[in-house]
Amino acid sequence: YARYNSNSAGIRERTLIAVKPDGVQRRLIGQIIQRFEIRGFQLVGLKMLQVSDELLSQHYMSLCKKSFYPSLLHYMTSGPVVAMVWEGNNVVRSSRMLVGNTNPAEAPPGTIRGDFCIHISRNVIHASDSIEMAQKEIALWFQSSELIEWECCDHGNFYQL
Ligand code: IDP
């Protein structure tokens, strides 16, 4: 059956968001979570972890030939990361817009990268860039038992029922 924040197939769209080590060090976790909460998205998974090289090599598989790949691995393993799964209508695309361009110099003010960082190699946050990648990344970062299905009591404020 179709639910308030599901697509025509009755599937709730989800995305993987991660506060990178610089975001954690800079005490930005709360402000970043707040932007997704206040927009109306629903948090369904959250954990802090020290990311392994194995996980990262799968996560950034498409970048493995890039010159910056070794420094990217070093950056991403330099401290803990906060990984989250957020749910809601168009959450993948909307999250990319909340996060802003990969290069913070191109990210408009009001976006997370546009407000909180300067350089592409310290851009504080990850967000999945397509529905297919989101599904793969969520499966890579989270066990299904770590994801909580729950109903928001005020969904009528965010969706027409
Ligand atoms: P995204 O994080 O906006 O999806 P991707 O192109 O998938 O962007 O790159 C993944 C991450 O790799 C970026 O967020 C950034 O941390 C890093 N990165 C991408 N391009 C560069 C670069 O040219 N120099 C240094 N780091 C880069």
PDB file of C-alpha atoms and ligand atoms in Angstrom:
ATOM      1  CA  TYR A   1       0.000   0.000   0.000  1.00  0.00           C
ATOM      2  CA  ALA A   2       1.168   3.546  -0.699  1.00  0.00           C
ATOM      3  CA  ARG A   3       2.300   5.534   2.294  1.00  0.00           C
ATOM      4  CA  TYR A   4       2.549   9.264   2.758  1.00  0.00           C
ATOM      5  CA  ASN A   5       6.216   9.586   1.872  1.00  0.00           C
ATOM      6  CA  SER A   6       6.530   6.765  -0.628  1.00  0.00           C
ATOM      7  CA  ASN A   7       6.722   6.844  -4.423  1.00  0.00           C
ATOM      8  CA  SER A   8       4.148   5.367  -6.811  1.00  0.00           C
ATOM      9  CA  ALA A   9       5.626   1.900  -6.216  1.00  0.00           C
ATOM     10  CA  GLY A  10       5.078   2.338  -2.474  1.00  0.00           C
ATOM     11  CA  ILE A  11       8.811   2.607  -1.832  1.00  0.00           C
ATOM     12  CA  ARG A  12      10.207   5.160   0.545  1.00  0.00           C
ATOM     13  CA  GLU A  13      13.217   6.946  -0.934  1.00  0.00           C
ATOM     14  CA  ARG A  14      16.323   6.943   1.250  1.00  0.00           C
ATOM     15  CA  THR A  15      19.811   8.416   0.997  1.00  0.00           C
ATOM     16  CA  LEU A  16      23.153   8.008   2.727  1.00  0.00           C
ATOM     17  CA  ILE A  17      24.537  11.134   4.377  1.00  0.00           C
ATOM     18  CA  ALA A  18      27.895  11.148   6.164  1.00  0.00           C
ATOM     19  CA  VAL A  19      29.500  13.907   8.202  1.00  0.00           C
ATOM     20  CA  LYS A  20      33.148  13.525   7.183  1.00  0.00           C
ATOM     21  CA  PRO A  21      36.038  13.646   9.706  1.00  0.00           C
ATOM     22  CA  ASP A  22      36.513  17.427   9.296  1.00  0.00           C
ATOM     23  CA  GLY A  23      32.804  17.998   9.990  1.00  0.00           C
ATOM     24  CA  VAL A  24      32.990  15.875  13.148  1.00  0.00           C
ATOM     25  CA  GLN A  25      36.189  17.600  14.335  1.00  0.00           C
ATOM     26  CA  ARG A  26      34.642  20.999  13.692  1.00  0.00           C
ATOM     27  CA  ARG A  27      31.558  20.136  15.804  1.00  0.00           C
ATOM     28  CA  LEU A  28      29.190  20.500  12.834  1.00  0.00           C
ATOM     29  CA  ILE A  29      27.219  17.265  13.440  1.00  0.00           C
ATOM     30  CA  GLY A  30      24.318  19.029  15.163  1.00  0.00           C
ATOM     31  CA  GLN A  31      23.967  21.818  12.609  1.00  0.00           C
ATOM     32  CA  ILE A  32      24.107  19.359   9.717  1.00  0.00           C
ATOM     33  CA  ILE A  33      21.454  17.090  11.253  1.00  0.00           C
ATOM     34  CA  GLN A  34      19.299  20.137  11.901  1.00  0.00           C
ATOM     35  CA  ARG A  35      19.193  21.092   8.210  1.00  0.00           C
ATOM     36  CA  PHE A  36      17.760  17.704   7.252  1.00  0.00           C
ATOM     37  CA  GLU A  37      15.349  17.631  10.196  1.00  0.00           C
ATOM     38  CA  ILE A  38      13.983  21.115   9.665  1.00  0.00           C
ATOM     39  CA  ARG A  39      13.430  20.428   5.964  1.00  0.00           C
ATOM     40  CA  GLY A  40      11.093  17.607   7.021  1.00  0.00           C
ATOM     41  CA  PHE A  41      13.164  14.537   6.215  1.00  0.00           C
ATOM     42  CA  GLN A  42      13.052  11.590   8.562  1.00  0.00           C
ATOM     43  CA  LEU A  43      16.110  10.028  10.181  1.00  0.00           C
ATOM     44  CA  VAL A  44      16.025   6.221   9.966  1.00  0.00           C
ATOM     45  CA  GLY A  45      19.632   5.306  10.828  1.00  0.00           C
ATOM     46  CA  LEU A  46      22.555   6.959  12.608  1.00  0.00           C
ATOM     47  CA  LYS A  47      25.961   5.833  13.818  1.00  0.00           C
ATOM     48  CA  MET A  48      29.489   7.089  14.471  1.00  0.00           C
ATOM     49  CA  LEU A  49      32.251   4.925  13.058  1.00  0.00           C
ATOM     50  CA  GLN A  50      35.911   4.848  12.194  1.00  0.00           C
ATOM     51  CA  VAL A  51      35.711   3.964   8.516  1.00  0.00           C
ATOM     52  CA  SER A  52      37.867   1.102   7.227  1.00  0.00           C
ATOM     53  CA  ASP A  53      39.970   1.172   4.068  1.00  0.00           C
ATOM     54  CA  GLU A  54      37.857  -1.737   2.743  1.00  0.00           C
ATOM     55  CA  LEU A  55      34.598   0.176   3.128  1.00  0.00           C
ATOM     56  CA  LEU A  56      36.095   3.296   1.555  1.00  0.00           C
ATOM     57  CA  SER A  57      37.579   1.452  -1.382  1.00  0.00           C
ATOM     58  CA  GLN A  58      34.086   0.156  -2.201  1.00  0.00           C
ATOM     59  CA  HIS A  59      32.390   3.471  -1.455  1.00  0.00           C
ATOM     60  CA  TYR A  60      34.797   5.469  -3.668  1.00  0.00           C
ATOM     61  CA  MET A  61      35.402   2.681  -6.232  1.00  0.00           C
ATOM     62  CA  SER A  62      34.685   5.024  -9.170  1.00  0.00           C
ATOM     63  CA  LEU A  63      37.447   7.414  -8.016  1.00  0.00           C
ATOM     64  CA  CYS A  64      40.232   4.859  -7.514  1.00  0.00           C
ATOM     65  CA  LYS A  65      42.210   6.037 -10.575  1.00  0.00           C
ATOM     66  CA  LYS A  66      42.114   9.724  -9.591  1.00  0.00           C
ATOM     67  CA  SER A  67      45.284  11.449  -8.463  1.00  0.00           C
ATOM     68  CA  PHE A  68      43.592  12.653  -5.258  1.00  0.00           C
ATOM     69  CA  TYR A  69      42.382   9.150  -4.300  1.00  0.00           C
ATOM     70  CA  PRO A  70      45.207   8.387  -1.781  1.00  0.00           C
ATOM     71  CA  SER A  71      44.715  11.718  -0.018  1.00  0.00           C
ATOM     72  CA  LEU A  72      40.934  11.149  -0.068  1.00  0.00           C
ATOM     73  CA  LEU A  73      41.424   7.812   1.757  1.00  0.00           C
ATOM     74  CA  HIS A  74      43.765   9.482   4.240  1.00  0.00           C
ATOM     75  CA  TYR A  75      41.233  12.283   4.875  1.00  0.00           C
ATOM     76  CA  MET A  76      38.286   9.936   5.281  1.00  0.00           C
ATOM     77  CA  THR A  77      40.139   7.699   7.759  1.00  0.00           C
ATOM     78  CA  SER A  78      41.695  10.587   9.731  1.00  0.00           C
ATOM     79  CA  GLY A  79      38.951  10.417  12.392  1.00  0.00           C
ATOM     80  CA  PRO A  80      35.404   9.273  13.050  1.00  0.00           C
ATOM     81  CA  VAL A  81      32.554   9.801  10.590  1.00  0.00           C
ATOM     82  CA  VAL A  82      28.853  10.116  11.418  1.00  0.00           C
ATOM     83  CA  ALA A  83      26.783   8.107   8.942  1.00  0.00           C
ATOM     84  CA  MET A  84      23.046   8.599   8.560  1.00  0.00           C
ATOM     85  CA  VAL A  85      20.172   7.391   6.458  1.00  0.00           C
ATOM     86  CA  TRP A  86      17.465   9.963   5.725  1.00  0.00           C
ATOM     87  CA  GLU A  87      14.087   9.218   4.186  1.00  0.00           C
ATOM     88  CA  GLY A  88      11.422  11.221   2.347  1.00  0.00           C
ATOM     89  CA  ASN A  89      10.089  12.286  -1.018  1.00  0.00           C
ATOM     90  CA  ASN A  90      12.947  13.143  -3.419  1.00  0.00           C
ATOM     91  CA  VAL A  91      15.406  12.937  -0.538  1.00  0.00           C
ATOM     92  CA  VAL A  92      18.341  11.997  -2.815  1.00  0.00           C
ATOM     93  CA  ARG A  93      18.027  15.022  -5.092  1.00  0.00           C
ATOM     94  CA  SER A  94      16.961  17.391  -2.321  1.00  0.00           C
ATOM     95  CA  SER A  95      19.932  16.335  -0.173  1.00  0.00           C
ATOM     96  CA  ARG A  96      22.371  17.075  -2.989  1.00  0.00           C
ATOM     97  CA  MET A  97      20.827  20.537  -3.179  1.00  0.00           C
ATOM     98  CA  LEU A  98      21.042  21.011   0.607  1.00  0.00           C
ATOM     99  CA  VAL A  99      24.690  19.883   0.514  1.00  0.00           C
ATOM    100  CA  GLY A 100      25.814  21.987  -2.479  1.00  0.00           C
ATOM    101  CA  ASN A 101      28.508  21.472  -5.119  1.00  0.00           C
ATOM    102  CA  THR A 102      31.430  19.100  -4.518  1.00  0.00           C
ATOM    103  CA  ASN A 103      33.757  22.102  -4.729  1.00  0.00           C
ATOM    104  CA  PRO A 104      32.676  24.451  -1.903  1.00  0.00           C
ATOM    105  CA  ALA A 105      33.886  27.409  -3.982  1.00  0.00           C
ATOM    106  CA  GLU A 106      30.964  26.671  -6.327  1.00  0.00           C
ATOM    107  CA  ALA A 107      28.443  25.934  -3.561  1.00  0.00           C
ATOM    108  CA  PRO A 108      25.984  28.778  -2.965  1.00  0.00           C
ATOM    109  CA  PRO A 109      25.546  30.308   0.489  1.00  0.00           C
ATOM    110  CA  GLY A 110      22.702  28.532   2.253  1.00  0.00           C
ATOM    111  CA  THR A 111      24.012  25.115   1.274  1.00  0.00           C
ATOM    112  CA  ILE A 112      25.981  23.096   3.824  1.00  0.00           C
ATOM    113  CA  ARG A 113      29.214  23.225   1.826  1.00  0.00           C
ATOM    114  CA  GLY A 114      28.558  26.859   0.843  1.00  0.00           C
ATOM    115  CA  ASP A 115      28.189  27.832   4.498  1.00  0.00           C
ATOM    116  CA  PHE A 116      30.745  25.666   6.274  1.00  0.00           C
ATOM    117  CA  CYS A 117      33.792  25.021   4.100  1.00  0.00           C
ATOM    118  CA  ILE A 118      36.250  26.347   1.534  1.00  0.00           C
ATOM    119  CA  HIS A 119      38.234  23.576  -0.167  1.00  0.00           C
ATOM    120  CA  ILE A 120      37.163  20.497  -2.180  1.00  0.00           C
ATOM    121  CA  SER A 121      39.423  18.213  -0.121  1.00  0.00           C
ATOM    122  CA  ARG A 122      37.723  19.276   3.169  1.00  0.00           C
ATOM    123  CA  ASN A 123      34.076  19.484   2.160  1.00  0.00           C
ATOM    124  CA  VAL A 124      32.550  18.195   5.457  1.00  0.00           C
ATOM    125  CA  ILE A 125      29.769  15.968   4.118  1.00  0.00           C
ATOM    126  CA  HIS A 126      28.871  13.128   1.774  1.00  0.00           C
ATOM    127  CA  ALA A 127      25.471  12.667   0.104  1.00  0.00           C
ATOM    128  CA  SER A 128      24.543   9.893  -2.352  1.00  0.00           C
ATOM    129  CA  ASP A 129      24.210  11.242  -5.898  1.00  0.00           C
ATOM    130  CA  SER A 130      21.470   8.978  -7.320  1.00  0.00           C
ATOM    131  CA  ILE A 131      18.758   6.638  -6.073  1.00  0.00           C
ATOM    132  CA  GLU A 132      20.759   3.616  -7.309  1.00  0.00           C
ATOM    133  CA  MET A 133      23.956   4.783  -5.574  1.00  0.00           C
ATOM    134  CA  ALA A 134      21.985   5.534  -2.420  1.00  0.00           C
ATOM    135  CA  GLN A 135      20.692   1.957  -2.310  1.00  0.00           C
ATOM    136  CA  LYS A 136      24.201   0.569  -2.818  1.00  0.00           C
ATOM    137  CA  GLU A 137      25.785   2.900  -0.264  1.00  0.00           C
ATOM    138  CA  ILE A 138      23.132   2.246   2.393  1.00  0.00           C
ATOM    139  CA  ALA A 139      23.659  -1.516   1.972  1.00  0.00           C
ATOM    140  CA  LEU A 140      27.425  -0.980   2.240  1.00  0.00           C
ATOM    141  CA  TRP A 141      27.360   1.243   5.336  1.00  0.00           C
ATOM    142  CA  PHE A 142      24.392  -0.162   7.312  1.00  0.00           C
ATOM    143  CA  GLN A 143      23.005  -3.545   8.296  1.00  0.00           C
ATOM    144  CA  SER A 144      19.248  -3.701   7.712  1.00  0.00           C
ATOM    145  CA  SER A 145      18.797  -4.182  11.491  1.00  0.00           C
ATOM    146  CA  GLU A 146      20.332  -0.726  12.014  1.00  0.00           C
ATOM    147  CA  LEU A 147      17.599   0.983   9.990  1.00  0.00           C
ATOM    148  CA  ILE A 148      14.414   1.852  11.845  1.00  0.00           C
ATOM    149  CA  GLU A 149      11.038   2.074  10.136  1.00  0.00           C
ATOM    150  CA  TRP A 150       8.897   4.509  12.066  1.00  0.00           C
ATOM    151  CA  GLU A 151       5.988   6.863  11.484  1.00  0.00           C
ATOM    152  CA  CYS A 152       6.299  10.591  12.101  1.00  0.00           C
ATOM    153  CA  CYS A 153       3.298  11.789  14.110  1.00  0.00           C
ATOM    154  CA  ASP A 154       3.016  15.071  12.159  1.00  0.00           C
ATOM    155  CA  HIS A 155       3.432  13.857   8.585  1.00  0.00           C
ATOM    156  CA  GLY A 156       0.379  15.913   7.516  1.00  0.00           C
ATOM    157  CA  ASN A 157       2.513  19.020   7.971  1.00  0.00           C
ATOM    158  CA  PHE A 158       4.910  17.787   5.272  1.00  0.00           C
ATOM    159  CA  TYR A 159       2.783  15.682   2.908  1.00  0.00           C
ATOM    160  CA  GLN A 160      -0.743  15.874   1.594  1.00  0.00           C
ATOM    161  CA  LEU A 161      -2.332  12.678   2.884  1.00  0.00           C
TER     162      LEU A 161
HETATM  163  P1  IDP B   1      30.596  14.289  -4.088  1.00  0.00           P
HETATM  164  O1  IDP B   1      31.174  14.040  -2.704  1.00  0.00           O
HETATM  165  O2  IDP B   1      30.053  15.698  -4.192  1.00  0.00           O
HETATM  166  O3  IDP B   1      29.604  13.241  -4.523  1.00  0.00           O
HETATM  167  P2  IDP B   1      32.644  13.054  -5.836  1.00  0.00           P
HETATM  168  O4  IDP B   1      33.033  13.532  -7.191  1.00  0.00           O
HETATM  169  O5  IDP B   1      31.931  11.754  -5.710  1.00  0.00           O
HETATM  170  O6  IDP B   1      31.811  14.253  -5.152  1.00  0.00           O
HETATM  171  O7  IDP B   1      33.989  13.005  -4.988  1.00  0.00           O
HETATM  172  C1  IDP B   1      34.002  12.383  -3.736  1.00  0.00           C
HETATM  173  C2  IDP B   1      34.864  13.194  -2.790  1.00  0.00           C
HETATM  174  O8  IDP B   1      36.212  13.168  -3.237  1.00  0.00           O
HETATM  175  C3  IDP B   1      34.512  14.686  -2.709  1.00  0.00           C
HETATM  176  O9  IDP B   1      33.446  14.966  -1.845  1.00  0.00           O
HETATM  177  C4  IDP B   1      35.818  15.258  -2.201  1.00  0.00           C
HETATM  178  O10 IDP B   1      35.965  15.031  -0.790  1.00  0.00           O
HETATM  179  C5  IDP B   1      36.838  14.402  -2.927  1.00  0.00           C
HETATM  180  N1  IDP B   1      37.265  15.042  -4.182  1.00  0.00           N
HETATM  181  C6  IDP B   1      36.599  15.077  -5.359  1.00  0.00           C
HETATM  182  N2  IDP B   1      37.288  15.749  -6.288  1.00  0.00           N
HETATM  183  C7  IDP B   1      38.422  16.147  -5.696  1.00  0.00           C
HETATM  184  C8  IDP B   1      39.578  16.890  -6.149  1.00  0.00           C
HETATM  185  O11 IDP B   1      39.677  17.320  -7.291  1.00  0.00           O
HETATM  186  N3  IDP B   1      40.557  17.100  -5.218  1.00  0.00           N
HETATM  187  C9  IDP B   1      40.487  16.640  -3.942  1.00  0.00           C
HETATM  188  N4  IDP B   1      39.434  15.940  -3.486  1.00  0.00           N
HETATM  189  C10 IDP B   1      38.421  15.692  -4.337  1.00  0.00           C
END
